[in-house]
CSV table of C-alpha atoms and ligand atoms in Angstrom, one decimal:
chain,number,residue,atom,x,y,z
A,178,MET,CA,-29.5,-24.9,2.4
A,179,ASN,CA,-28.9,-27.6,4.9
A,180,VAL,CA,-25.0,-28.4,5.6
A,181,LEU,CA,-23.8,-31.7,7.4
A,182,VAL,CA,-21.6,-31.2,9.5
A,183,THR,CA,-19.1,-33.9,10.8
A,184,GLY,CA,-17.3,-33.8,13.9
A,185,GLY,CA,-19.5,-30.6,14.4
A,186,ALA,CA,-19.6,-31.2,18.5
A,187,GLY,CA,-15.5,-30.8,18.5
A,188,TYR,CA,-13.9,-27.8,18.5
A,189,ILE,CA,-13.6,-26.2,14.9
A,190,GLY,CA,-17.1,-28.0,14.2
A,191,SER,CA,-19.0,-26.4,17.1
A,192,HIS,CA,-17.9,-22.6,15.8
A,193,THR,CA,-18.6,-23.4,12.3
A,194,CYS,CA,-21.9,-24.3,13.2
A,195,VAL,CA,-22.7,-21.4,15.2
A,196,GLU,CA,-21.4,-19.3,11.8
A,197,LEU,CA,-23.7,-21.2,9.7
A,198,LEU,CA,-26.7,-20.7,11.6
A,199,ASP,CA,-26.0,-17.1,12.2
A,200,GLN,CA,-25.7,-17.0,8.5
A,201,GLY,CA,-29.1,-18.8,8.0
A,202,PHE,CA,-27.8,-22.3,6.9
A,203,GLY,CA,-29.4,-25.5,8.5
A,204,VAL,CA,-27.1,-27.5,10.3
A,205,VAL,CA,-27.2,-31.4,10.6
A,206,VAL,CA,-24.4,-32.8,12.6
A,207,ILE,CA,-22.9,-36.4,12.7
A,208,ASP,CA,-20.6,-37.0,15.8
A,209,ASN,CA,-19.6,-39.9,17.7
A,210,LEU,CA,-18.2,-37.9,20.5
A,211,VAL,CA,-15.1,-39.6,20.6
A,212,ASN,CA,-13.3,-36.5,21.6
A,213,SER,CA,-16.3,-34.3,22.4
A,214,SER,CA,-19.4,-33.4,24.3
A,215,ALA,CA,-23.3,-33.5,23.5
A,216,LYS,CA,-23.2,-30.3,25.4
A,217,ALA,CA,-21.5,-28.3,22.5
A,218,ILE,CA,-24.6,-29.1,20.4
A,219,GLU,CA,-26.8,-27.4,23.4
A,220,ARG,CA,-24.6,-24.7,23.6
A,221,ILE,CA,-24.7,-23.7,19.7
A,222,GLU,CA,-28.6,-23.8,20.1
A,223,GLN,CA,-28.2,-21.5,22.9
A,224,ILE,CA,-25.6,-19.1,21.3
A,225,THR,CA,-27.9,-19.1,18.2
A,226,GLY,CA,-31.4,-19.9,19.1
A,227,LYS,CA,-31.5,-22.2,16.3
A,228,HIS,CA,-32.2,-25.9,16.4
A,229,VAL,CA,-29.2,-28.4,15.3
A,230,ASP,CA,-30.4,-31.9,14.2
A,231,PHE,CA,-28.0,-34.0,15.9
A,232,TYR,CA,-27.0,-37.7,15.3
A,233,GLN,CA,-24.9,-39.5,17.8
A,234,GLU,CA,-23.1,-41.9,14.9
A,235,ASP,CA,-19.8,-43.0,13.9
A,236,VAL,CA,-19.0,-41.5,10.1
A,237,ARG,CA,-17.5,-44.8,9.1
A,238,ASN,CA,-20.8,-46.4,9.5
A,239,ARG,CA,-22.2,-46.2,6.0
A,240,ALA,CA,-25.9,-47.0,7.0
A,241,ALA,CA,-26.0,-44.1,9.5
A,242,LEU,CA,-24.8,-41.9,6.6
A,243,ASP,CA,-27.4,-43.4,4.4
A,244,ARG,CA,-30.4,-42.7,6.8
A,245,ILE,CA,-29.0,-39.2,7.3
A,246,PHE,CA,-29.1,-38.4,3.5
A,247,GLU,CA,-32.2,-39.7,2.9
A,248,LYS,CA,-33.9,-37.8,5.7
A,249,HIS,CA,-32.3,-34.3,5.2
A,250,ASP,CA,-31.9,-32.5,2.1
A,251,ILE,CA,-28.1,-31.6,2.4
A,252,GLY,CA,-26.5,-29.3,-0.2
A,253,CYS,CA,-22.9,-29.4,1.3
A,254,VAL,CA,-20.7,-31.5,3.7
A,255,ILE,CA,-18.1,-30.4,5.9
A,256,HIS,CA,-15.5,-33.1,7.2
A,257,PHE,CA,-14.2,-32.3,10.7
A,258,ALA,CA,-14.7,-35.8,12.0
A,259,GLY,CA,-11.5,-37.0,12.9
A,260,LEU,CA,-8.7,-37.9,15.3
A,261,LYS,CA,-6.1,-35.2,15.8
A,262,ALA,CA,-3.5,-35.8,18.2
A,263,VAL,CA,-0.1,-36.2,17.0
A,264,GLY,CA,1.8,-37.9,19.4
A,265,GLU,CA,-1.1,-40.6,19.9
A,266,SER,CA,-0.8,-41.3,16.2
A,267,VAL,CA,2.5,-42.3,16.5
A,268,HIS,CA,1.5,-45.0,18.7
A,269,MET,CA,-1.9,-46.1,17.6
A,270,PRO,CA,-1.1,-45.4,13.5
A,271,LEU,CA,-3.7,-47.9,12.7
A,272,GLU,CA,-6.5,-46.5,14.8
A,273,TYR,CA,-5.6,-43.0,13.1
A,274,TYR,CA,-5.8,-44.7,9.4
A,275,ASP,CA,-9.0,-46.7,10.2
A,276,ASN,CA,-10.6,-43.4,11.7
A,277,ASN,CA,-9.7,-40.7,9.6
A,278,LEU,CA,-9.2,-42.2,6.2
A,279,PHE,CA,-12.4,-44.5,6.5
A,280,SER,CA,-14.5,-42.0,7.2
A,281,THR,CA,-13.5,-40.1,4.4
A,282,VAL,CA,-14.2,-42.7,2.0
A,283,ARG,CA,-17.3,-43.5,3.4
A,284,LEU,CA,-18.7,-40.3,3.6
A,285,CYS,CA,-17.4,-39.9,-0.3
A,286,GLU,CA,-19.2,-43.0,-1.1
A,287,ALA,CA,-22.5,-41.9,0.6
A,288,MET,CA,-22.6,-38.2,-1.1
A,289,ARG,CA,-21.7,-39.9,-4.7
A,290,ASP,CA,-24.7,-42.3,-4.1
A,291,HIS,CA,-27.0,-39.5,-2.6
A,292,GLY,CA,-26.1,-37.0,-5.4
A,293,VAL,CA,-24.4,-34.7,-3.1
A,294,ARG,CA,-21.6,-32.6,-4.6
A,295,ASP,CA,-19.8,-29.9,-2.2
A,296,ILE,CA,-17.5,-31.0,0.5
A,297,VAL,CA,-15.2,-28.9,2.6
A,298,PHE,CA,-12.4,-30.7,4.1
A,299,SER,CA,-10.4,-30.0,7.4
A,300,SER,CA,-6.7,-30.3,6.2
A,301,SER,CA,-3.7,-29.0,8.1
A,302,ALA,CA,-0.8,-26.9,7.5
A,303,THR,CA,1.0,-30.3,8.8
A,304,VAL,CA,0.7,-31.5,4.9
A,305,TYR,CA,3.4,-29.0,4.1
A,306,SER,CA,6.8,-30.5,3.4
A,307,SER,CA,9.2,-29.0,6.1
A,308,GLU,CA,11.8,-28.2,3.1
A,309,ASN,CA,9.4,-25.4,2.2
A,310,PRO,CA,10.5,-21.8,2.4
A,311,ILE,CA,8.0,-19.6,4.8
A,312,PRO,CA,5.7,-18.3,4.8
A,313,TRP,CA,3.9,-21.7,3.0
A,314,LYS,CA,1.7,-21.1,-0.2
A,315,GLU,CA,-0.9,-23.4,-1.7
A,316,THR,CA,1.4,-24.3,-4.6
A,317,TYR,CA,4.3,-25.7,-2.3
A,318,ILE,CA,5.4,-29.2,-1.9
A,319,THR,CA,3.4,-31.6,0.2
A,320,GLY,CA,4.0,-35.1,1.9
A,321,ASN,CA,7.3,-36.1,4.3
A,322,CYS,CA,4.7,-35.8,6.8
A,323,THR,CA,6.2,-36.3,10.1
A,324,SER,CA,3.3,-38.5,11.7
A,325,PRO,CA,0.6,-40.8,10.8
A,326,TYR,CA,-1.8,-38.1,11.6
A,327,GLY,CA,0.0,-35.7,9.2
A,328,TRP,CA,0.0,-38.3,6.6
A,329,THR,CA,-4.0,-39.3,7.3
A,330,LYS,CA,-4.4,-35.4,6.1
A,331,TYR,CA,-2.0,-35.5,3.3
A,332,MET,CA,-4.0,-38.9,1.8
A,333,SER,CA,-7.5,-37.9,2.5
A,334,GLU,CA,-6.5,-34.7,0.1
A,335,GLN,CA,-5.6,-37.4,-2.3
A,336,ILE,CA,-8.8,-39.4,-2.0
A,337,LEU,CA,-10.9,-36.2,-2.5
A,338,ARG,CA,-9.0,-35.0,-5.2
A,339,ASP,CA,-9.2,-38.1,-7.0
A,340,THR,CA,-13.1,-38.4,-6.2
A,341,THR,CA,-13.4,-35.0,-7.7
A,342,LYS,CA,-12.0,-36.4,-11.0
A,343,ALA,CA,-14.0,-39.4,-11.2
A,344,VAL,CA,-17.6,-38.2,-9.9
A,345,ASP,CA,-19.1,-35.9,-12.2
A,346,ASP,CA,-19.6,-32.1,-10.6
A,347,PHE,CA,-18.0,-33.6,-7.0
A,348,SER,CA,-16.3,-30.6,-5.8
A,349,VAL,CA,-14.0,-30.2,-2.7
A,350,SER,CA,-12.4,-27.3,-0.8
A,351,LEU,CA,-9.3,-28.2,0.8
A,352,LEU,CA,-8.8,-26.1,3.9
A,353,ARG,CA,-5.2,-26.1,5.6
A,354,TYR,CA,-5.4,-24.7,8.9
A,355,PHE,CA,-2.8,-23.2,10.8
A,356,ASN,CA,-3.1,-22.9,14.6
A,357,PRO,CA,-6.4,-22.5,15.4
A,358,ILE,CA,-6.8,-21.2,19.2
A,359,GLY,CA,-9.5,-18.7,21.1
A,360,ALA,CA,-13.3,-19.8,21.4
A,361,HIS,CA,-16.6,-17.9,20.8
A,362,SER,CA,-16.6,-14.2,22.8
A,363,SER,CA,-19.8,-15.7,24.6
A,364,GLY,CA,-17.5,-18.0,26.3
A,365,LEU,CA,-19.9,-21.0,25.8
A,366,ILE,CA,-18.2,-23.3,23.5
A,367,GLY,CA,-14.5,-23.5,23.4
A,368,GLU,CA,-11.4,-26.1,23.2
A,369,ASP,CA,-11.8,-28.7,26.0
A,370,PRO,CA,-9.2,-31.5,25.5
A,371,ARG,CA,-9.4,-34.6,27.3
A,372,GLY,CA,-6.4,-35.4,29.3
A,373,ILE,CA,-3.0,-33.4,29.3
A,374,PRO,CA,-3.1,-30.8,26.6
A,375,ASN,CA,-1.1,-31.3,23.8
A,376,ASN,CA,-1.3,-27.6,22.2
A,377,LEU,CA,0.2,-24.7,23.8
A,378,MET,CA,-3.2,-22.5,24.3
A,379,PRO,CA,-5.0,-25.0,26.1
A,380,PHE,CA,-1.8,-25.8,28.3
A,381,ILE,CA,-1.6,-22.0,29.1
A,382,SER,CA,-5.4,-21.7,29.8
A,383,GLN,CA,-5.2,-24.7,31.9
A,384,VAL,CA,-2.1,-23.4,33.9
A,385,ALA,CA,-4.1,-19.9,34.0
A,386,ILE,CA,-7.2,-21.6,35.9
A,387,GLY,CA,-5.0,-23.5,38.3
A,388,ARG,CA,-5.5,-27.1,36.7
A,389,ARG,CA,-1.8,-27.3,35.8
A,390,ASP,CA,1.1,-25.8,38.1
A,391,HIS,CA,3.1,-24.5,34.9
A,392,LEU,CA,3.7,-24.4,31.4
A,393,ASN,CA,6.8,-26.4,30.0
A,394,ILE,CA,8.1,-24.2,26.8
A,395,PHE,CA,9.7,-27.1,24.4
A,396,GLY,CA,12.9,-25.4,23.8
A,397,ASN,CA,14.1,-22.2,23.8
A,398,ASP,CA,17.4,-22.8,21.6
A,399,TYR,CA,15.8,-22.7,18.1
A,400,ASP,CA,17.2,-20.1,15.1
A,401,THR,CA,14.4,-17.8,15.7
A,402,PRO,CA,14.1,-14.1,17.4
A,403,ASP,CA,13.9,-15.2,21.2
A,404,GLY,CA,14.8,-19.0,20.5
A,405,THR,CA,11.2,-20.4,21.0
A,406,CYS,CA,9.1,-22.0,17.8
A,407,VAL,CA,7.0,-19.5,15.9
A,408,ARG,CA,3.6,-20.3,14.7
A,409,ASP,CA,0.7,-18.6,12.7
A,410,TYR,CA,-2.4,-18.6,15.7
A,411,ILE,CA,-5.7,-18.1,13.8
A,412,HIS,CA,-8.6,-17.2,16.1
A,413,VAL,CA,-11.4,-20.1,15.5
A,414,VAL,CA,-14.1,-17.9,14.7
A,415,ASP,CA,-12.2,-16.5,11.8
A,416,LEU,CA,-11.4,-20.3,10.9
A,417,ALA,CA,-15.0,-20.9,10.8
A,418,ARG,CA,-15.8,-18.0,8.9
A,419,GLY,CA,-13.4,-19.3,6.3
A,420,HIS,CA,-15.6,-22.4,5.8
A,421,VAL,CA,-18.9,-20.5,5.2
A,422,ALA,CA,-16.7,-18.3,2.6
A,423,ALA,CA,-15.6,-21.9,1.0
A,424,ILE,CA,-19.0,-23.1,0.4
A,425,ASP,CA,-20.0,-19.8,-1.4
A,426,TYR,CA,-16.7,-20.0,-3.6
A,427,MET,CA,-18.0,-23.8,-4.5
A,428,LYS,CA,-20.9,-22.5,-6.0
A,429,LYS,CA,-19.4,-20.7,-8.9
A,430,HIS,CA,-16.0,-22.7,-9.0
A,431,ARG,CA,-16.6,-26.6,-9.5
A,432,GLY,CA,-13.8,-28.9,-9.1
A,433,GLU,CA,-10.7,-29.1,-6.8
A,434,SER,CA,-9.6,-25.9,-4.5
A,435,VAL,CA,-6.8,-25.6,-1.9
A,436,PHE,CA,-6.8,-22.7,0.7
A,437,ASN,CA,-4.6,-21.9,3.4
A,438,LEU,CA,-6.4,-20.5,6.7
A,439,GLY,CA,-3.8,-18.6,8.5
A,440,THR,CA,-3.2,-15.0,9.5
A,441,GLY,CA,0.3,-14.8,7.8
A,442,MET,CA,1.9,-13.7,11.2
A,443,GLY,CA,4.1,-15.7,13.3
A,444,TYR,CA,4.3,-15.4,16.9
A,445,SER,CA,6.6,-17.2,19.3
A,446,VAL,CA,5.9,-19.4,22.3
A,447,LEU,CA,7.2,-16.5,24.6
A,448,ASP,CA,5.1,-14.1,22.5
A,449,MET,CA,2.1,-16.2,23.5
A,450,VAL,CA,2.6,-16.5,27.3
A,451,LYS,CA,3.1,-12.7,27.5
A,452,ALA,CA,0.1,-11.9,25.2
A,453,PHE,CA,-2.1,-14.0,27.3
A,454,GLU,CA,-0.4,-12.6,30.8
A,455,ARG,CA,-1.0,-9.1,29.4
A,456,VAL,CA,-4.4,-9.7,28.0
A,457,THR,CA,-5.9,-11.6,31.0
A,458,GLY,CA,-3.7,-10.1,33.8
A,459,VAL,CA,-2.9,-13.9,34.8
A,460,LYS,CA,0.7,-14.9,35.5
A,461,ILE,CA,1.8,-18.0,33.8
A,462,PRO,CA,4.8,-20.0,35.5
A,463,TYR,CA,6.8,-21.4,32.8
A,464,GLU,CA,9.9,-23.6,32.7
A,465,ILE,CA,12.2,-24.6,29.7
A,466,ALA,CA,12.4,-28.2,28.9
A,467,PRO,CA,13.9,-30.0,25.9
A,468,ARG,CA,12.7,-29.7,22.6
A,469,ARG,CA,9.5,-31.7,21.5
A,470,PRO,CA,10.3,-34.2,18.6
A,471,GLY,CA,9.3,-33.2,15.3
A,472,ASP,CA,8.7,-29.3,16.2
A,473,LEU,CA,10.0,-27.3,13.4
A,474,PRO,CA,11.3,-23.9,14.3
A,475,ALA,CA,9.0,-21.6,12.5
A,476,PHE,CA,6.0,-21.7,9.8
A,477,TYR,CA,3.1,-19.4,8.9
A,478,ALA,CA,0.9,-19.3,6.0
A,479,ASN,CA,1.0,-17.0,2.9
A,480,PRO,CA,-2.8,-16.2,3.3
A,481,ASP,CA,-2.8,-14.6,-0.2
A,482,LYS,CA,-4.9,-16.6,-2.2
A,483,SER,CA,-8.0,-17.0,0.2
A,484,ALA,CA,-7.8,-13.4,0.6
A,485,LYS,CA,-8.2,-12.9,-3.2
A,486,LEU,CA,-10.6,-15.7,-4.2
A,487,LEU,CA,-12.5,-16.4,-1.0
A,488,ASN,CA,-12.6,-12.5,0.1
A,489,TRP,CA,-11.7,-13.7,3.5
A,490,HIS,CA,-9.2,-12.3,5.8
A,491,ALA,CA,-8.5,-12.8,9.7
A,492,GLN,CA,-10.4,-10.2,11.7
A,493,TYR,CA,-9.1,-11.3,15.2
A,494,ASN,CA,-5.5,-10.5,16.4
A,495,LEU,CA,-3.7,-12.0,19.3
A,496,ASP,CA,-5.4,-9.9,22.0
A,497,ASP,CA,-8.8,-11.2,20.9
A,498,MET,CA,-7.6,-14.4,20.8
A,499,CYS,CA,-6.3,-14.4,24.1
A,500,ARG,CA,-9.2,-12.6,25.5
A,501,ASP,CA,-11.6,-15.4,24.1
A,502,THR,CA,-9.9,-18.3,25.2
A,503,TRP,CA,-9.9,-17.1,28.8
A,504,ALA,CA,-13.5,-16.0,28.6
A,505,TRP,CA,-14.1,-19.8,27.6
A,506,GLN,CA,-11.8,-21.2,30.0
A,507,SER,CA,-12.4,-18.9,33.1
A,508,LYS,CA,-16.7,-19.7,32.7
A,509,ASN,CA,-16.1,-23.3,32.0
A,510,PRO,CA,-13.0,-24.2,34.3
A,511,MET,CA,-13.4,-28.1,33.7
A,512,GLY,CA,-14.8,-27.8,30.1
A,513,TYR,CA,-17.9,-29.4,29.4
A,514,GLY,CA,-17.0,-31.4,32.3
A,515,GLU,CA,-16.5,-34.6,30.4
A,516,GLU,CA,-13.3,-35.9,31.5
B,700,NAD,P1,-12.1,-32.2,17.9
B,700,NAD,O1,-11.4,-33.3,18.3
B,700,NAD,O2,-12.5,-31.1,18.8
B,700,NAD,O3,-13.2,-32.2,16.9
B,700,NAD,C1,-13.0,-33.5,15.9
B,700,NAD,C2,-14.7,-34.0,16.5
B,700,NAD,O4,-14.8,-35.5,15.2
B,700,NAD,C3,-15.0,-34.6,17.5
B,700,NAD,O5,-16.1,-34.1,18.2
B,700,NAD,C4,-15.3,-36.1,17.5
B,700,NAD,O6,-15.9,-36.6,18.4
B,700,NAD,C5,-15.4,-36.1,16.1
B,700,NAD,N1,-15.2,-37.4,15.5
B,700,NAD,C6,-13.7,-38.4,15.4
B,700,NAD,N2,-13.8,-39.5,14.5
B,700,NAD,C7,-15.3,-39.5,14.4
B,700,NAD,C8,-15.8,-40.5,13.5
B,700,NAD,N3,-15.6,-41.7,13.3
B,700,NAD,N4,-17.0,-40.4,13.6
B,700,NAD,C9,-17.8,-39.3,14.1
B,700,NAD,N5,-17.2,-38.4,14.3
B,700,NAD,C10,-16.0,-38.5,14.9
B,700,NAD,O7,-10.9,-31.5,16.8
B,700,NAD,P2,-10.9,-30.0,16.1
B,700,NAD,O8,-9.8,-29.4,16.3
B,700,NAD,O9,-12.4,-29.2,15.9
B,700,NAD,O10,-10.5,-30.4,14.7
B,700,NAD,C11,-11.7,-30.8,13.9
B,700,NAD,C12,-10.6,-31.1,12.4
B,700,NAD,O11,-9.8,-30.0,11.9
B,700,NAD,C13,-10.0,-32.3,12.7
B,700,NAD,O12,-10.1,-33.1,11.2
B,700,NAD,C14,-8.3,-31.8,12.8
B,700,NAD,O13,-7.7,-32.9,12.3
B,700,NAD,C15,-8.3,-30.6,11.8
B,700,NAD,N6,-7.6,-29.9,12.4
B,700,NAD,C16,-7.3,-29.2,13.3
B,700,NAD,C17,-6.5,-28.3,14.0
B,700,NAD,C18,-6.5,-28.0,15.0
B,700,NAD,O14,-5.3,-27.4,15.5
B,700,NAD,N7,-7.2,-27.9,15.9
B,700,NAD,C19,-5.5,-28.0,12.9
B,700,NAD,C20,-5.4,-28.7,11.7
B,700,NAD,C21,-6.6,-29.4,11.0
B,701,WQD,C1,2.8,-24.7,19.3
B,701,WQD,C2,4.1,-24.2,19.8
B,701,WQD,C3,5.4,-26.2,20.8
B,701,WQD,C4,2.7,-27.3,24.0
B,701,WQD,C5,-0.1,-29.1,16.1
B,701,WQD,C6,-0.2,-30.2,15.3
B,701,WQD,C7,-0.3,-29.6,13.9
B,701,WQD,C8,-2.1,-29.1,13.8
B,701,WQD,C9,-1.8,-27.9,15.1
B,701,WQD,C10,-3.4,-30.5,13.3
B,701,WQD,C11,5.3,-25.5,19.6
B,701,WQD,C12,5.3,-25.5,21.7
B,701,WQD,C13,3.3,-26.6,23.0
B,701,WQD,C14,3.4,-27.1,25.5
B,701,WQD,C15,5.3,-25.7,24.3
B,701,WQD,N1,-2.8,-29.5,14.2
B,701,WQD,N2,4.5,-25.7,23.3
B,701,WQD,N3,4.6,-26.2,25.2
B,701,WQD,O1,2.8,-28.3,17.0
B,701,WQD,O2,2.3,-26.2,15.7
B,701,WQD,O3,0.7,-28.0,15.8
B,701,WQD,O4,-1.4,-28.4,16.4
B,701,WQD,O5,-3.6,-30.6,12.0
B,701,WQD,O6,-0.6,-30.3,12.9
B,701,WQD,O7,1.4,-30.6,14.7
B,701,WQD,O8,0.6,-26.8,17.8
B,701,WQD,O9,0.2,-26.1,20.0
B,701,WQD,O10,1.4,-28.0,19.7
B,701,WQD,O11,2.6,-26.2,19.6
B,701,WQD,O12,6.1,-25.2,24.8
B,701,WQD,O13,2.8,-27.5,26.6
B,701,WQD,O14,4.0,-24.6,21.3
B,701,WQD,O15,6.7,-26.6,21.0
B,701,WQD,O16,6.1,-24.7,19.3
B,701,WQD,P1,1.9,-27.5,16.7
B,701,WQD,P2,1.0,-26.9,19.3
């Protein structure tokens, strides 16, 4: 079966392409490279020894989608394409709503019109309301999002649910990711943020390689064991495998499904710094900085539903995540070199 991967040149998309190709799927990628490099596609081919059909196009371009669906026999879509910087979305809400919502709408229209019925969607733990007790379950309340980015995920989920109700046999698997980190063990693909990294792990690895002189830890006075925020970090390869499991699940279970993709374990910012130092032997200088607005003290997944219904479990531990992040960063100090 051929899978259309939107945003397949990006961080999570590229790792998912590798898993799909390794498991015998054909892969067609559409990505406008707004936050990625065509080199990622070459590296996917290098790792797997298989070909990727790549289209440098915007998912909002309906004519481009039509051409792709006409040319390839697509059995399923995985929709990663989107803008994802939380802080940027606060300053550029219209660009985020335009990109993330219209891409989802155009894609659903094209799927409806070309008879493609299965879609896996990159949702996020950010859709859960902060009032929920932790660990978060799929049944918990969503909404009260703290950024336009978060609202685009919440609204895209709704667009996909409504399409599932309206279009005969349409099925969606909404995957809510926690905090993906790490890289493929080859060190050939990985996370390559443009500009100053927003997320913790790319910042730590850029300090380690000497691109930044120290890490700012945003707050050490939270009500957590060591005062720094706690998150559920998940290896990107485990996350990628969750998508393959979701495709499999949809073969037998039609309609809407929602799954958390997390490990169920919470680690603090200081835990992450210490683990990275222990695994790599590289010291990470840090300073305690003020809290970052919008950060929650702690959240992590309850992954029981994914374990039970997808038969999916995260296999990699924190040391694996640090080792593979470092393999990527040390082999590619400037990422794909697109900055
Ligand atoms: P990424 O930026 O590396 O990948 C997204 C890809 O989509 C990029 O290659 C970008 O060029 C492409 N893209 C964006 N808009 C497009 C458009 N209109 N048309 C075509 N291509 C477009 O980000 P990622 O970390 O790989 O995230 C993938 C998805 O997972 C995103 O939807 C993101 O919101 C979601 N997600 C990410 C995280 C995370 O922490 N990385 C967590 C939860 C959810
Ligand atoms: C983790 C912890 C920071 C950077 C974000 C999005 C979420 C999801 C994943 C897409 C926090 C601290 C960070 C730094 C630090 N993305 N930190 N210094 O905020 O849990 O989640 O990415 O859906 O929606 O909000 O991840 O990696 O930014 O931060 O101290 O330089 O590291 O305060 O406690 P976050 P993160």
